[in-house]
CSV table of C-alpha atoms in Angstrom, one decimal:
chain,number,residue,atom,x,y,z
A,1,MET,CA,0.0,0.0,0.0
A,2,ILE,CA,1.3,3.5,-0.9
A,3,GLN,CA,1.9,5.7,2.1
A,4,PRO,CA,0.7,9.2,1.6
A,5,PRO,CA,3.3,11.9,2.0
A,6,ASP,CA,3.1,14.8,4.5
A,7,GLU,CA,2.5,17.2,1.5
A,8,SER,CA,1.0,16.0,-1.7
A,9,TRP,CA,2.3,17.1,-5.1
A,10,LEU,CA,-1.1,18.7,-5.8
A,11,VAL,CA,-1.5,21.2,-2.9
A,12,ARG,CA,0.5,22.6,0.0
A,13,LYS,CA,0.4,21.1,3.5
A,14,SER,CA,-2.9,22.2,5.0
A,15,PRO,CA,-6.2,20.7,6.1
A,16,TYR,CA,-7.1,20.3,2.4
A,17,ASN,CA,-3.9,18.4,1.9
A,18,ASP,CA,-5.1,15.9,4.5
A,19,TYR,CA,-8.3,15.6,2.5
A,20,VAL,CA,-6.4,14.9,-0.7
A,21,ASN,CA,-4.4,12.1,1.1
A,22,ASP,CA,-7.6,10.6,2.5
A,23,LEU,CA,-9.1,10.4,-1.0
A,24,ALA,CA,-5.9,9.0,-2.6
A,25,SER,CA,-6.7,5.5,-1.5
A,26,SER,CA,-9.9,5.5,-3.7
A,27,ASN,CA,-8.2,7.5,-6.5
A,28,PRO,CA,-4.5,6.4,-6.8
A,29,ARG,CA,-3.9,9.1,-9.4
A,30,LEU,CA,-3.9,11.7,-6.6
A,31,HIS,CA,-0.6,10.1,-5.3
A,32,ARG,CA,1.5,11.2,-8.2
A,33,PRO,CA,1.5,13.8,-11.0
A,34,ASP,CA,1.0,13.0,-14.7
A,35,SER,CA,3.9,10.8,-15.8
A,36,GLU,CA,3.8,12.3,-19.3
A,37,GLN,CA,4.8,15.7,-17.9
A,38,LYS,CA,8.1,14.4,-16.4
A,39,HIS,CA,9.6,14.2,-19.9
A,40,LEU,CA,8.4,17.6,-21.2
A,41,PRO,CA,10.2,20.9,-20.8
A,42,GLY,CA,8.1,23.7,-19.4
A,43,VAL,CA,6.9,25.4,-16.2
A,44,SER,CA,6.3,23.2,-13.1
A,45,TRP,CA,3.0,22.9,-11.3
A,46,ASP,CA,4.6,24.8,-8.3
A,47,SER,CA,5.5,28.0,-10.3
A,48,ARG,CA,2.9,28.4,-13.0
A,49,VAL,CA,1.4,31.9,-13.4
A,50,VAL,CA,-2.3,32.2,-12.7
A,51,ASN,CA,-4.5,35.0,-13.9
A,52,SER,CA,-8.1,35.5,-12.7
A,53,ARG,CA,-11.4,37.2,-13.6
A,54,ILE,CA,-14.0,37.3,-10.9
A,55,VAL,CA,-17.5,38.1,-12.1
A,56,THR,CA,-20.0,39.1,-9.4
A,57,PHE,CA,-23.8,39.1,-10.3
A,58,ARG,CA,-26.3,41.2,-8.4
A,59,ASP,CA,-30.0,41.6,-9.2
A,60,GLY,CA,-30.7,44.6,-11.4
A,61,GLU,CA,-27.1,45.5,-11.9
A,62,ARG,CA,-24.5,45.0,-14.6
A,63,PRO,CA,-22.1,42.2,-13.6
A,64,ASN,CA,-19.0,43.5,-11.9
A,65,VAL,CA,-15.6,42.1,-13.2
A,66,SER,CA,-12.4,42.1,-11.1
A,67,ILE,CA,-9.2,41.2,-13.0
A,68,SER,CA,-6.0,40.0,-11.4
A,69,THR,CA,-2.7,39.0,-13.1
A,70,ALA,CA,-0.2,36.7,-11.4
A,71,VAL,CA,-2.7,35.9,-8.6
A,72,LYS,CA,-1.0,35.8,-5.1
A,73,PRO,CA,-2.4,33.1,-2.8
A,74,ASP,CA,-2.5,35.5,0.3
A,75,SER,CA,-4.5,38.1,-1.6
A,76,LEU,CA,-7.0,35.5,-2.9
A,77,SER,CA,-7.4,34.0,0.6
A,78,GLU,CA,-8.2,37.5,2.0
A,79,PHE,CA,-10.6,38.2,-0.8
A,80,LEU,CA,-12.5,34.9,-0.2
A,81,ALA,CA,-12.6,35.7,3.6
A,82,ARG,CA,-14.4,39.0,2.8
A,83,ARG,CA,-16.9,37.5,0.4
A,84,ASP,CA,-20.0,37.8,2.7
A,85,LEU,CA,-22.6,40.4,1.8
A,86,VAL,CA,-25.5,41.5,4.0
A,87,GLY,CA,-29.1,41.3,2.8
A,88,GLU,CA,-28.5,40.0,-0.8
A,89,PRO,CA,-27.5,36.8,-2.5
A,90,LEU,CA,-23.9,36.4,-3.5
A,91,ARG,CA,-23.3,34.9,-6.9
A,92,ARG,CA,-19.8,34.7,-8.3
A,93,ALA,CA,-17.9,33.1,-11.1
A,94,TYR,CA,-14.2,32.7,-10.6
A,95,ILE,CA,-12.5,32.3,-13.9
A,96,PHE,CA,-8.8,31.2,-13.8
A,97,GLU,CA,-6.3,31.1,-16.6
A,98,GLY,CA,-3.9,28.4,-15.5
A,99,MET,CA,-3.5,26.9,-12.0
A,100,ASN,CA,-0.7,26.2,-9.6
A,101,LYS,CA,-0.1,24.5,-6.3
A,102,ASP,CA,-0.6,27.6,-4.1
A,103,VAL,CA,-3.8,28.8,-5.7
A,104,ALA,CA,-5.3,25.2,-5.7
A,105,THR,CA,-4.5,25.1,-1.9
A,106,VAL,CA,-6.4,28.3,-1.2
A,107,LEU,CA,-9.4,27.3,-3.3
A,108,GLY,CA,-9.4,23.8,-1.8
A,109,ASN,CA,-9.3,25.0,1.8
A,110,HIS,CA,-12.1,27.4,1.1
A,111,PHE,CA,-14.5,25.5,-1.1
A,112,TRP,CA,-13.5,21.8,-0.3
A,113,MET,CA,-14.2,20.6,-3.8
A,114,ASN,CA,-13.0,17.1,-4.9
A,115,PRO,CA,-9.2,17.4,-5.5
A,116,SER,CA,-9.6,15.5,-8.8
A,117,PHE,CA,-10.8,18.8,-10.2
A,118,PHE,CA,-7.3,20.2,-10.0
A,119,MET,CA,-5.6,16.9,-10.8
A,120,GLU,CA,-7.6,16.6,-14.1
A,121,TYR,CA,-6.6,20.1,-15.2
A,122,HIS,CA,-3.0,19.4,-14.5
A,123,ARG,CA,-2.8,16.2,-16.6
A,124,THR,CA,-1.9,16.1,-20.2
A,125,ALA,CA,-2.4,12.4,-20.8
A,126,SER,CA,-5.5,11.1,-22.5
A,127,THR,CA,-8.4,9.8,-20.4
A,128,VAL,CA,-8.0,6.3,-21.7
A,129,SER,CA,-4.4,5.3,-22.0
A,130,LYS,CA,-3.2,3.8,-25.2
A,131,LYS,CA,-0.5,1.9,-23.4
A,132,ALA,CA,-3.0,0.5,-20.8
A,133,ARG,CA,-1.0,1.9,-17.9
A,134,CYS,CA,-2.5,1.4,-14.4
A,135,ASN,CA,-4.5,4.0,-12.5
A,136,GLU,CA,-6.1,5.4,-15.6
A,137,ILE,CA,-9.7,6.5,-15.1
A,138,LEU,CA,-12.4,4.5,-16.9
A,139,ALA,CA,-14.5,6.4,-19.5
A,140,THR,CA,-17.6,5.1,-17.7
A,141,SER,CA,-16.5,6.9,-14.5
A,142,LEU,CA,-16.7,10.3,-16.2
A,143,ALA,CA,-20.5,10.5,-15.6
A,144,THR,CA,-20.0,10.5,-11.9
A,145,GLN,CA,-17.2,13.1,-11.6
A,146,PRO,CA,-18.1,16.2,-9.5
A,147,TYR,CA,-17.2,18.7,-12.2
A,148,ILE,CA,-17.7,19.4,-15.9
A,149,SER,CA,-14.7,18.8,-18.3
A,150,LEU,CA,-14.8,20.6,-21.6
A,151,PRO,CA,-11.6,19.8,-23.6
A,152,TYR,CA,-11.2,22.0,-26.7
A,153,ARG,CA,-8.7,22.9,-29.4
A,154,ASN,CA,-7.3,26.2,-30.6
A,155,LEU,CA,-5.9,26.8,-34.0
A,156,VAL,CA,-2.5,28.4,-34.1
A,157,ALA,CA,-0.4,29.9,-37.0
A,158,LEU,CA,3.1,28.5,-36.7
A,159,PRO,CA,6.1,30.7,-37.4
A,160,SER,CA,8.2,29.5,-40.3
A,161,GLU,CA,10.9,28.2,-37.9
A,162,LEU,CA,8.5,25.6,-36.4
A,163,ILE,CA,7.0,24.3,-39.6
A,164,GLY,CA,8.2,20.7,-40.1
A,165,TYR,CA,8.4,19.8,-36.4
A,166,PHE,CA,6.1,17.1,-35.0
A,167,GLY,CA,7.2,17.4,-31.3
A,168,LEU,CA,5.8,20.7,-30.1
A,169,ASN,CA,4.0,21.8,-26.9
A,170,CYS,CA,2.6,24.8,-25.2
A,171,SER,CA,5.4,26.3,-23.0
A,172,ALA,CA,2.9,27.4,-20.2
A,173,THR,CA,0.9,24.2,-19.8
A,174,ARG,CA,2.9,21.5,-21.7
A,175,ARG,CA,-0.2,20.6,-23.7
A,176,LYS,CA,0.7,19.0,-27.0
A,177,ILE,CA,0.4,20.8,-30.3
A,178,GLU,CA,-0.8,18.6,-33.2
A,179,ILE,CA,0.6,19.0,-36.7
A,180,THR,CA,-1.1,17.9,-39.9
A,181,ARG,CA,0.2,17.7,-43.5
A,182,PHE,CA,-1.3,17.2,-46.9
A,183,ASN,CA,0.2,16.5,-50.3
A,184,GLY,CA,3.5,15.8,-48.6
A,185,GLU,CA,3.8,19.2,-47.1
A,186,PHE,CA,3.4,20.3,-43.4
A,187,ASP,CA,0.5,22.6,-42.7
A,188,SER,CA,1.4,26.1,-41.4
A,189,VAL,CA,-1.7,25.9,-39.1
A,190,ALA,CA,-1.6,23.5,-36.1
A,191,TYR,CA,-3.9,23.1,-33.2
A,192,VAL,CA,-3.1,23.0,-29.5
A,193,LYS,CA,-5.1,20.8,-27.1
A,194,ARG,CA,-6.8,22.7,-24.3
A,195,LYS,CA,-8.7,22.0,-21.1
A,196,CYS,CA,-11.6,23.8,-19.4
A,197,LEU,CA,-13.0,22.4,-16.1
A,198,ILE,CA,-16.0,23.9,-14.3
A,199,TRP,CA,-17.1,23.2,-10.7
A,200,SER,CA,-20.0,24.9,-8.9
A,201,ASN,CA,-21.8,24.9,-5.6
A,202,VAL,CA,-25.3,26.3,-4.9
A,203,ARG,CA,-26.1,27.6,-1.5
A,204,ASP,CA,-29.2,29.1,0.1
A,205,ASP,CA,-27.7,32.6,-0.2
A,206,GLY,CA,-26.3,32.3,-3.8
A,207,TRP,CA,-23.7,30.2,-5.6
A,208,ASP,CA,-20.1,29.9,-6.5
A,209,CYS,CA,-18.7,28.7,-9.9
A,210,ILE,CA,-15.0,28.0,-10.5
A,211,VAL,CA,-13.7,27.8,-14.1
A,212,ILE,CA,-10.1,26.7,-14.8
A,213,CYS,CA,-9.0,27.0,-18.4
A,214,ASP,CA,-5.7,27.4,-20.3
A,215,PRO,CA,-4.1,30.8,-21.0
A,216,PRO,CA,-3.5,32.1,-24.5
A,217,LEU,CA,-0.7,30.3,-26.5
A,218,ASP,CA,2.2,32.8,-26.4
A,219,HIS,CA,5.2,30.5,-26.6
A,220,ILE,CA,5.9,27.0,-28.1
A,221,THR,CA,8.6,24.7,-26.9
A,222,ILE,CA,10.3,22.1,-29.1
A,223,ARG,CA,10.2,18.7,-27.5
A,224,GLN,CA,11.3,16.7,-30.5
A,225,GLU,CA,14.7,14.9,-30.0
A,226,GLY,CA,17.6,16.7,-31.7
A,227,PRO,CA,19.7,19.9,-31.3
A,228,SER,CA,16.7,22.1,-31.2
A,229,LYS,CA,15.0,20.3,-28.2
A,230,GLY,CA,14.1,22.8,-25.5
A,231,LEU,CA,14.1,25.9,-27.7
A,232,VAL,CA,11.2,28.3,-27.1
A,233,TYR,CA,9.6,30.4,-29.8
A,234,LYS,CA,7.1,33.2,-29.4
A,235,VAL,CA,4.0,32.9,-31.5
A,236,ASN,CA,1.2,35.2,-32.5
A,237,SER,CA,-1.8,34.6,-30.2
A,238,LYS,CA,-4.3,36.3,-32.6
A,239,PRO,CA,-7.0,33.9,-33.7
A,240,VAL,CA,-6.4,32.2,-37.1
A,241,ALA,CA,-8.5,33.9,-39.8
A,242,GLY,CA,-10.4,35.9,-37.3
A,243,GLY,CA,-11.5,33.0,-35.1
A,244,TYR,CA,-14.9,31.4,-34.7
A,245,VAL,CA,-18.3,32.7,-35.9
A,246,ASP,CA,-20.2,34.4,-33.1
A,247,PHE,CA,-23.0,32.1,-31.8
A,248,LEU,CA,-25.4,34.9,-30.8
A,249,PRO,CA,-28.4,35.7,-32.9
A,250,THR,CA,-27.8,38.2,-35.6
A,251,ASN,CA,-30.2,40.8,-34.2
A,252,LEU,CA,-28.3,40.9,-30.9
A,253,GLN,CA,-25.0,41.3,-32.6
A,254,SER,CA,-26.3,44.3,-34.7
A,255,GLN,CA,-27.9,45.9,-31.7
A,256,ARG,CA,-24.9,45.9,-29.3
A,257,ARG,CA,-22.1,46.0,-31.9
A,258,GLN,CA,-19.8,44.2,-29.5
A,259,VAL,CA,-17.8,41.1,-30.3
A,260,SER,CA,-15.8,38.7,-28.1
A,261,PRO,CA,-12.0,39.2,-28.2
A,262,ARG,CA,-11.5,35.6,-29.3
A,263,THR,CA,-8.0,35.6,-27.6
A,264,SER,CA,-8.7,33.0,-24.9
A,265,LEU,CA,-11.6,31.1,-23.5
A,266,ALA,CA,-11.4,33.0,-20.2
A,267,GLN,CA,-11.6,36.4,-21.9
A,268,ASP,CA,-14.4,35.3,-24.1
A,269,LEU,CA,-16.4,33.8,-21.3
A,270,CYS,CA,-15.9,36.9,-19.2
A,271,PHE,CA,-17.1,39.0,-22.1
A,272,TYR,CA,-20.4,37.1,-22.6
A,273,LEU,CA,-21.1,36.9,-18.9
A,274,GLU,CA,-20.6,40.7,-18.5
A,275,ASN,CA,-22.6,41.7,-21.6
A,276,TYR,CA,-25.2,39.0,-22.2
A,277,SER,CA,-26.1,37.3,-18.8
A,278,THR,CA,-29.4,39.2,-18.7
A,279,LEU,CA,-30.7,37.8,-22.1
A,280,PRO,CA,-34.4,36.6,-22.0
A,281,GLY,CA,-34.5,33.0,-20.7
A,282,LEU,CA,-31.3,33.2,-18.6
A,283,THR,CA,-31.4,33.4,-14.9
A,284,LEU,CA,-29.0,34.3,-12.2
A,285,GLU,CA,-30.5,31.9,-9.7
A,286,SER,CA,-28.0,29.1,-10.6
A,287,PRO,CA,-24.5,28.9,-12.2
A,288,ASP,CA,-25.9,27.2,-15.3
A,289,LEU,CA,-25.4,30.4,-17.3
A,290,VAL,CA,-21.6,30.0,-16.8
A,291,LEU,CA,-21.7,26.5,-18.2
A,292,LEU,CA,-24.1,27.6,-21.0
A,293,PHE,CA,-21.7,30.2,-22.4
A,294,ALA,CA,-18.6,28.0,-21.9
A,295,ARG,CA,-20.3,25.2,-23.9
A,296,LYS,CA,-21.3,27.7,-26.6
A,297,ILE,CA,-17.7,29.0,-26.9
A,298,VAL,CA,-16.2,25.5,-26.9
A,299,ALA,CA,-18.7,24.3,-29.6
A,300,SER,CA,-17.8,27.3,-31.7
A,301,LEU,CA,-14.1,26.6,-31.4
A,302,TYR,CA,-14.7,23.0,-32.4
A,303,SER,CA,-16.8,24.1,-35.4
A,304,ARG,CA,-13.9,26.4,-36.5
A,305,HIS,CA,-11.4,23.5,-36.2
A,306,LEU,CA,-13.7,21.1,-38.0
A,307,ASP,CA,-14.0,23.5,-40.9
A,308,HIS,CA,-10.2,23.8,-41.1
A,309,VAL,CA,-9.8,20.0,-41.0
A,310,HIS,CA,-12.5,19.5,-43.6
A,311,GLN,CA,-10.8,22.0,-46.0
A,312,ALA,CA,-7.5,20.2,-45.4
A,313,VAL,CA,-9.1,16.8,-46.4
A,314,ILE,CA,-10.4,18.3,-49.6
A,315,ARG,CA,-6.9,19.7,-50.4
A,316,SER,CA,-5.4,16.3,-49.8
A,317,GLN,CA,-7.9,14.5,-52.0
A,318,VAL,CA,-7.5,16.9,-55.0
A,319,PRO,CA,-4.4,15.2,-56.6
A,320,MET,CA,-6.1,11.8,-56.4
A,321,ARG,CA,-9.4,12.7,-58.2
A,322,ARG,CA,-10.2,11.2,-61.6
A,323,HIS,CA,-10.0,14.5,-63.5
A,324,SER,CA,-6.6,15.3,-62.0
A,325,ASP,CA,-3.3,15.2,-64.0
A,326,PHE,CA,-1.6,12.0,-62.7
A,327,THR,CA,1.7,12.9,-64.2
A,328,GLY,CA,4.4,12.5,-61.6
A,329,LEU,CA,1.9,11.0,-59.1
A,330,ASP,CA,3.9,7.9,-58.1
A,331,LEU,CA,2.8,5.2,-55.6
A,332,ALA,CA,4.7,6.9,-52.7
A,333,THR,CA,2.8,10.2,-53.3
A,334,VAL,CA,-0.5,8.4,-53.4
A,335,GLU,CA,0.3,6.6,-50.1
A,336,ALA,CA,1.4,9.8,-48.4
A,337,ASN,CA,-1.8,11.6,-49.5
A,338,TRP,CA,-4.0,8.7,-48.4
A,339,SER,CA,-2.3,8.6,-45.0
A,340,SER,CA,-2.8,12.4,-44.6
A,341,CYS,CA,-6.5,12.0,-45.5
A,342,GLN,CA,-7.0,9.2,-43.0
A,343,THR,CA,-5.4,11.2,-40.2
A,344,LEU,CA,-7.6,14.2,-41.0
A,345,GLU,CA,-10.7,12.1,-41.2
A,346,SER,CA,-9.8,10.6,-37.8
A,347,ASP,CA,-9.7,14.1,-36.4
A,348,CYS,CA,-13.2,14.8,-37.8
A,349,THR,CA,-14.4,11.6,-36.2
A,350,SER,CA,-12.8,12.5,-32.9
A,351,ILE,CA,-14.6,15.9,-32.8
A,352,ALA,CA,-17.9,14.2,-33.8
A,353,THR,CA,-17.5,11.7,-31.0
A,354,THR,CA,-16.7,14.3,-28.4
A,355,TRP,CA,-19.9,16.2,-29.2
A,356,SER,CA,-22.1,13.1,-29.9
A,357,ILE,CA,-22.5,14.2,-33.5
A,358,ARG,CA,-23.7,11.7,-36.1
A,359,SER,CA,-21.8,13.2,-39.0
A,360,PRO,CA,-18.9,15.6,-39.0
A,361,ARG,CA,-20.6,17.5,-41.8
A,362,CYS,CA,-21.7,21.1,-41.4
A,363,ALA,CA,-25.3,20.1,-40.7
A,364,PHE,CA,-24.6,19.5,-37.1
A,365,LEU,CA,-23.4,23.0,-36.4
A,366,SER,CA,-26.8,24.7,-36.0
A,367,ASN,CA,-28.0,22.0,-33.6
A,368,VAL,CA,-24.9,22.4,-31.4
A,369,LEU,CA,-24.9,26.2,-31.3
A,370,ILE,CA,-28.7,26.7,-31.0
A,371,SER,CA,-29.4,24.0,-28.4
A,372,PRO,CA,-30.2,25.7,-25.0
A,373,LYS,CA,-28.4,22.9,-23.1
């Protein structure tokens, strides 16, 4: 039997740390960090930068937004201690870009959520291990987890120095960056895997909702073996081709003339909560509106990624069509194009499976974006 340490890798020594150690017997993954991250260069869990946006909702008032960069645990602890209001419900959404050991300790000691909430955000490995390692969570257990997990993908335009590398990851989170190619050439647009986790608690006098999501992609680290391993490159964090299409009805867009920044999920979520939380049909009585807008944004990001993949499939298939000129199209070229098509089609299927979509064609988009749930 594994003996729990005095201080876990997840949080600092505190009453919440004892809670983590108590639960580790039922969830062995709490005993140790993600094994995949040991081999990846990047910032450690102890020293990651955390930014926050705290949105406070009051009846009859515009939501109040408080923004903090490089959150200090002492300041956050003092803020949470002063959270009580007299004579009115307190409803707050705490939106964090990134997470670290100190901030997780403060949140855990105050809200006492299941520590798997922080552990799952930290991990970069897939839910179901391809190598069948022990202590991997079963897919059937996801339905009982005490939080909502919304993995998503962001398109990124690679600088010329990085085109041709397969081993890349986000320098801040160590999330992998996937590269595609077609017609034997590497695509200049890649996508980075992202995570968003949402936990909420409803009380008699209001509710709290905590969102943890990844920061914008500012730097990429080369993890591929070779002389360039460990080199860090700055990238443009602007959305590729302007980003996703706004999911709000056209009449609302024309009336308010405001659009989301599309720079990160946290900024976009804060924008919609601040400007559109009072739309007809929405209520402040529960944190469901936070989850609603988060799902809308993630679905829009997936639809943008799906459109890019679909266009890449078409470009890969063009040289193999009957009416194409087959001059110089040898067997090796056909095999390479076919392999590229299969990889891209697999990406489409993965997206469709994630969102329970029957077909990866564009017909599903209206259903995903219009659905109220």
